[in-house]
XYZ file of C-alpha atoms in Angstrom:
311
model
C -4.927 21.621 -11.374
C -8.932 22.466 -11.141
C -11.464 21.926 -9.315
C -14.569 21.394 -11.293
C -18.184 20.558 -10.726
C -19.684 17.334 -12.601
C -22.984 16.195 -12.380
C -24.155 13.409 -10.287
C -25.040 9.862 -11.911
C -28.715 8.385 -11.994
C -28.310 5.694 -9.599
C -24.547 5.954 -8.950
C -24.746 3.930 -5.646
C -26.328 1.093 -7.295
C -23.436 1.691 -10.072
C -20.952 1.281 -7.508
C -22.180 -1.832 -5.725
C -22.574 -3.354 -9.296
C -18.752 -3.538 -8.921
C -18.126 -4.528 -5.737
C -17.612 -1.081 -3.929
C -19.455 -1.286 -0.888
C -18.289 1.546 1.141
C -19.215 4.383 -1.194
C -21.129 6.343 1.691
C -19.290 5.067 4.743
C -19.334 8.115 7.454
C -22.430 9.669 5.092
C -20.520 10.378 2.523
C -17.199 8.861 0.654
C -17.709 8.672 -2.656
C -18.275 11.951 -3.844
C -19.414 12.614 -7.604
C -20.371 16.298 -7.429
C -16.937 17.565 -8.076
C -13.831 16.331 -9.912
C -10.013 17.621 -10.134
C -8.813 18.099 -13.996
C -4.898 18.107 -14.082
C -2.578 19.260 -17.183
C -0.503 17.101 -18.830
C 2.345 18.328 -17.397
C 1.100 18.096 -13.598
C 0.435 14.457 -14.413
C 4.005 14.253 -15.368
C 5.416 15.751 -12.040
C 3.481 13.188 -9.829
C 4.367 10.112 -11.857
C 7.843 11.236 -11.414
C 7.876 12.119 -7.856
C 5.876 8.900 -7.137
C 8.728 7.008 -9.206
C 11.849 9.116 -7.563
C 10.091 8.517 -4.216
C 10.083 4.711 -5.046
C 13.284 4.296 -5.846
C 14.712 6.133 -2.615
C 12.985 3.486 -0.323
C 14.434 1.005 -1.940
C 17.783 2.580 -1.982
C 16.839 3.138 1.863
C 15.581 -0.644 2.647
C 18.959 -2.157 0.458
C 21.117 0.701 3.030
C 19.495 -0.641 6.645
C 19.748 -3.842 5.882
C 23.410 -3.571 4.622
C 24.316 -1.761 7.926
C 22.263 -3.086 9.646
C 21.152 -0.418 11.078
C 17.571 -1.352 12.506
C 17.431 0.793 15.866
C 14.848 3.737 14.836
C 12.101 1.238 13.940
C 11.494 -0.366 16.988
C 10.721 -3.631 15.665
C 11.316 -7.043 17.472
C 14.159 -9.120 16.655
C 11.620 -11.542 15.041
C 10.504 -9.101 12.682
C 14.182 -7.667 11.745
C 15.416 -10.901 11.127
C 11.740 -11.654 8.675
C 12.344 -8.162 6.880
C 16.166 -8.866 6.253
C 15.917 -12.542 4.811
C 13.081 -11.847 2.506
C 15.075 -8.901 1.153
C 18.351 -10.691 0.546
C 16.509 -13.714 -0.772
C 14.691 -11.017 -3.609
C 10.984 -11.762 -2.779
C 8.625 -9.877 -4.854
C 6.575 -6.899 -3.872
C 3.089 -6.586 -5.973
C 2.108 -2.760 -4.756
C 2.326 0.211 -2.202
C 0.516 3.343 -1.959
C 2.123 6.998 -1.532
C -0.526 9.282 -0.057
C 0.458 12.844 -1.459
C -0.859 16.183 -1.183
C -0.106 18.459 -4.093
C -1.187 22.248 -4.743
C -0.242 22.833 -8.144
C 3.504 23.317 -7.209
C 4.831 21.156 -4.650
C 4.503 17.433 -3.806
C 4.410 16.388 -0.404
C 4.846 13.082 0.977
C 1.951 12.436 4.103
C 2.790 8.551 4.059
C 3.823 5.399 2.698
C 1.364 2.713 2.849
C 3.807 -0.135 1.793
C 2.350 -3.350 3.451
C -1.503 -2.948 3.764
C -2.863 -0.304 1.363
C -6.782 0.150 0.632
C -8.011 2.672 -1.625
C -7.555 0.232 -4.643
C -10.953 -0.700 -6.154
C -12.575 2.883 -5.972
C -9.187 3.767 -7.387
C -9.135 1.941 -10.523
C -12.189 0.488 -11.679
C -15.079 2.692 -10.232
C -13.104 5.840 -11.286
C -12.530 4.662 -14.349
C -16.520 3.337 -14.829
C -17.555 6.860 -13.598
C -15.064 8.692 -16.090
C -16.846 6.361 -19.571
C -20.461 6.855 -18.083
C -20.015 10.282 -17.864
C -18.474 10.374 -21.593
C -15.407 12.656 -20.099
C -11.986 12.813 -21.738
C -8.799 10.167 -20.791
C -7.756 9.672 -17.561
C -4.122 9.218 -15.999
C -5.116 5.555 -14.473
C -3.784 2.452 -15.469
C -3.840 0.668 -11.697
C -6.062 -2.561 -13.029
C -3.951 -3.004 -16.315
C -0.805 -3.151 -13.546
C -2.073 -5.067 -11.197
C -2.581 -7.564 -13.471
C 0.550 -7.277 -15.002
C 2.366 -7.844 -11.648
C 0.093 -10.859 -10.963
C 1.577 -12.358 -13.859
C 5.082 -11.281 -13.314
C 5.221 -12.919 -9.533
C 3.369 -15.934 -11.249
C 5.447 -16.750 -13.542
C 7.343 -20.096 -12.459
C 5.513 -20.492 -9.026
C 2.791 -22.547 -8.017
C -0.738 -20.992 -9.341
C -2.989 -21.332 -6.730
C -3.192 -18.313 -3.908
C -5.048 -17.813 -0.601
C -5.845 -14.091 0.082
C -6.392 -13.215 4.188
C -7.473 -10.370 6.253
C -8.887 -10.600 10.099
C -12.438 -11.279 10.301
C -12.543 -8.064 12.182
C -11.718 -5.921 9.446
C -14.223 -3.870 7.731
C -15.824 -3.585 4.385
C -13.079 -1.370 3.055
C -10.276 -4.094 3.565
C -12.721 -6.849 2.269
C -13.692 -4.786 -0.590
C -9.691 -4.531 -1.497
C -8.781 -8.248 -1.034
C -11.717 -10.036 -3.350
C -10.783 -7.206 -6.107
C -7.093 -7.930 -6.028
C -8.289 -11.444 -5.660
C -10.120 -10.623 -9.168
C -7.328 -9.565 -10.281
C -4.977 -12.325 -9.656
C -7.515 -14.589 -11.655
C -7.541 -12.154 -14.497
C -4.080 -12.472 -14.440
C -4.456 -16.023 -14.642
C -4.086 -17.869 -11.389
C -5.676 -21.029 -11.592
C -6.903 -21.176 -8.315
C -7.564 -18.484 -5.490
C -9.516 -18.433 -2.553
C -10.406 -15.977 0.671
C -10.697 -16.852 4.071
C -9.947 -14.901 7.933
C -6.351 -14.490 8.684
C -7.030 -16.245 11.973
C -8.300 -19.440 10.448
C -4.878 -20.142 9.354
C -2.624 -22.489 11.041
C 0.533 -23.991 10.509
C 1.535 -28.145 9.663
C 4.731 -29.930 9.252
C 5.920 -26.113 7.885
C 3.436 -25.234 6.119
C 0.610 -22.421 6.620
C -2.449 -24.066 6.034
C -6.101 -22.873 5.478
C -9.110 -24.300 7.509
C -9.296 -27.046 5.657
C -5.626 -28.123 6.494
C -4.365 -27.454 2.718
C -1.063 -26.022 2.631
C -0.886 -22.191 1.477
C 1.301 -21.910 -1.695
C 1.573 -18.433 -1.153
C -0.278 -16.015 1.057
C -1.500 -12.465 0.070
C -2.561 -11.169 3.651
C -4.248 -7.273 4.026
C -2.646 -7.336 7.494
C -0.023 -5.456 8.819
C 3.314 -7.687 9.060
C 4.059 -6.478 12.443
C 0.929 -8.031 13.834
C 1.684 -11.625 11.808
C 5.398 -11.493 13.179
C 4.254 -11.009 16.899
C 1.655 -13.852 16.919
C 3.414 -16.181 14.342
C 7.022 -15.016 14.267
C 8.493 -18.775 14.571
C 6.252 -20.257 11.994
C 6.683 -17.643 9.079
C 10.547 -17.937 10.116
C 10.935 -21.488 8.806
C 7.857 -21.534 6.066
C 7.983 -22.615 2.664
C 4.790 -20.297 2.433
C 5.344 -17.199 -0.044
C 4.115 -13.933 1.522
C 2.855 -11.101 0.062
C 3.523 -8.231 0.770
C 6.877 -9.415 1.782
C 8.367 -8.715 4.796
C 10.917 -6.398 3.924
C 7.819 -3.924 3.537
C 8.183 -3.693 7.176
C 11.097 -1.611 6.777
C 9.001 1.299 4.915
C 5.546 1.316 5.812
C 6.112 3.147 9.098
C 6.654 6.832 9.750
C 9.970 6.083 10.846
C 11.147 6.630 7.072
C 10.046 10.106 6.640
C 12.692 11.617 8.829
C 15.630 8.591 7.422
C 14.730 9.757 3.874
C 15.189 13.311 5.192
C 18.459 12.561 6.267
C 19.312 10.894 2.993
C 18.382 13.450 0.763
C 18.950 17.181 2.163
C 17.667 19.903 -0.183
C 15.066 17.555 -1.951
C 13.084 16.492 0.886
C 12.478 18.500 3.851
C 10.580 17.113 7.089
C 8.247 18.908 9.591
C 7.011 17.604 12.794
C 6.636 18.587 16.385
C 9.731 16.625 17.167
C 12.906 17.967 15.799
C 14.358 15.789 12.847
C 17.638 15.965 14.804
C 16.124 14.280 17.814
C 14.817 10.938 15.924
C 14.451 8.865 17.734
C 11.870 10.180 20.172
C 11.752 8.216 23.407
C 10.159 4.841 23.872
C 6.775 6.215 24.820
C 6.670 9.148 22.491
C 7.777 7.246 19.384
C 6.031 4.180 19.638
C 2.775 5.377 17.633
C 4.819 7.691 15.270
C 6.453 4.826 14.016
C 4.131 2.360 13.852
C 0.534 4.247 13.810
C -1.381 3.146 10.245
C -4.145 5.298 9.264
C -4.980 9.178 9.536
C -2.354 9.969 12.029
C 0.557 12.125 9.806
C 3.416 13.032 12.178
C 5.583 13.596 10.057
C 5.432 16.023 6.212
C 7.780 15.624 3.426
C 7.815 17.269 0.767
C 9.488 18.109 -2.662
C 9.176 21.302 -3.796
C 8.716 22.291 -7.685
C 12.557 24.548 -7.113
C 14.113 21.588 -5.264
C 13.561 19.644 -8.593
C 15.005 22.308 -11.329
């Protein structure tokens, strides 16, 4: 892995904004097209395997709790326990999550896994990859648009076509920015119909969410943590014929909670750090509360896989 310097394009914020990506100087300066990292073939190797190993062990984890039931390091309300575990026996699709790594050269760590409401998407995919062909620069490792689509289509196929995509009206540009592109997406994918609106413009009828307009939601993509939905809706989401996405078994892995459970699962390939000892999870009540359920830059707990640990 290198760090190199590129030069800057003519005009590159107006390039970015061309494609929806609003954000690209948020805090003075996000986007940043003076420097670039250039990975071997073989690094690029390592992370897609890590990132798919990693995958698989949450599911292994979510299809364990569930089985045993064993729900007490999460802290989540009976509502939400009894969401997560019906929408994972009943098999409902998941279209994406986001692993947030850090990786020297030699070892992969695990900071976080942004299962329910990851950002990050649009500057991601298609301004990287509009930066990489202006620029005339080699391939790049980056298929997340060609996949995206490609799940649209797979959770598509045999269910109704039209979709309603929600986040709060407080949110910022950076969630915005994320929904209409996977909103893009979904249409590329072909979706016949799909629309935006403010998560709290929804309401519910004879079952049914339903938009503003008092049309029933087929199926819901919402960029808003579960948690929140389940605490001001828990009743109505219990009972709905309305498909959710991300599904509510996410619940059960985008919280810090699973660093120190995949720890446990997995001695000698993972190893976890914090200021409280893995041994003691659970912290108390006060202590653990935003551990578990913080989103955002907050990392209380490292994992990481080592380049020996996977000889």
């Amino acid at each position: 892995m290198e760090r190199i310097t590129v030069p800057k394009r003519d005009g590159w914020q107006a390039r970015c904004e061309e494609d929806g990506f609003s954000i690209h100087s948020i805090d003075g300066l996000y986007w940043n097209e003076g420097y670039a990292f250039r990975f071997s073939g073989a690094e690029i190797d390592a992370l897609d395997d890590a990132t798919a190993e990693l995958h698989a062990m949450c599911l292994d984890l979510v299809a364990d709790v569930v089985q045993r039931g064993h729900y007490q390091d999460y802290g989540l309300s009976d509502e939400a326990i009894a969401l997560a575990e019906s929408s994972w026996r009943s098999h409902q699709p998941s279209l994406y999550g986001r692993f947030d790594l850090a990786y020297d050269g030699r070892s992969i760590k695990l900071l976080e896994y942004n299962a329910d409401t990851p950002t990050g998407l649009l500057e991601s995919s298609v301004i990287q990859w509009r930066w990489l062909t202006d620029l005339g620069l080699p391939d790049q490792f980056n298929s997340i648009h060609e996949k995206l689509i490609d799940g649209w289509r797979r959770l598509l196929f045999g269910h109704p076509s039209s979709l309603h995509f929600a986040a709060s009206q407080c949110a910022g540009a950076e969630d915005w920015d994320t929904l209409h592109y996977l909103l893009d997406t979904a249409l590329q994918a072909g979706c016949q119909r799909a629309s935006s609106l403010n998560i709290e413009d929804i309401g519910e009828r004879e079952g049914w969410l339903v938009d503003s307009r008092g049309e029933p939601i087929q199926a819901l993509f919402k960029l808003y943590p579960f948690e929140w939905l389940a605490a001001e809706c828990g009743d109505a989401l219990a009972s709905t014929p309305t498909r959710l996405l991300e599904p509510a078994w996410k619940l059960l892995l985008s919280t810090k909670a699973i660093l120190p459970m995949l720890w446990r699962r997995h001695p000698g390939i993972l190893c976890c750090w914090s200021r409280i000892s893995p041994g003691r999870w659970p912290p108390s009540p006060d202590s653990g509360r935003r551990s578990r359920c913080c989103r955002g830059k907050a990392p209380t707990f490292l994992v990481w896989k080592t380049a020996a640990s996977r000889a």
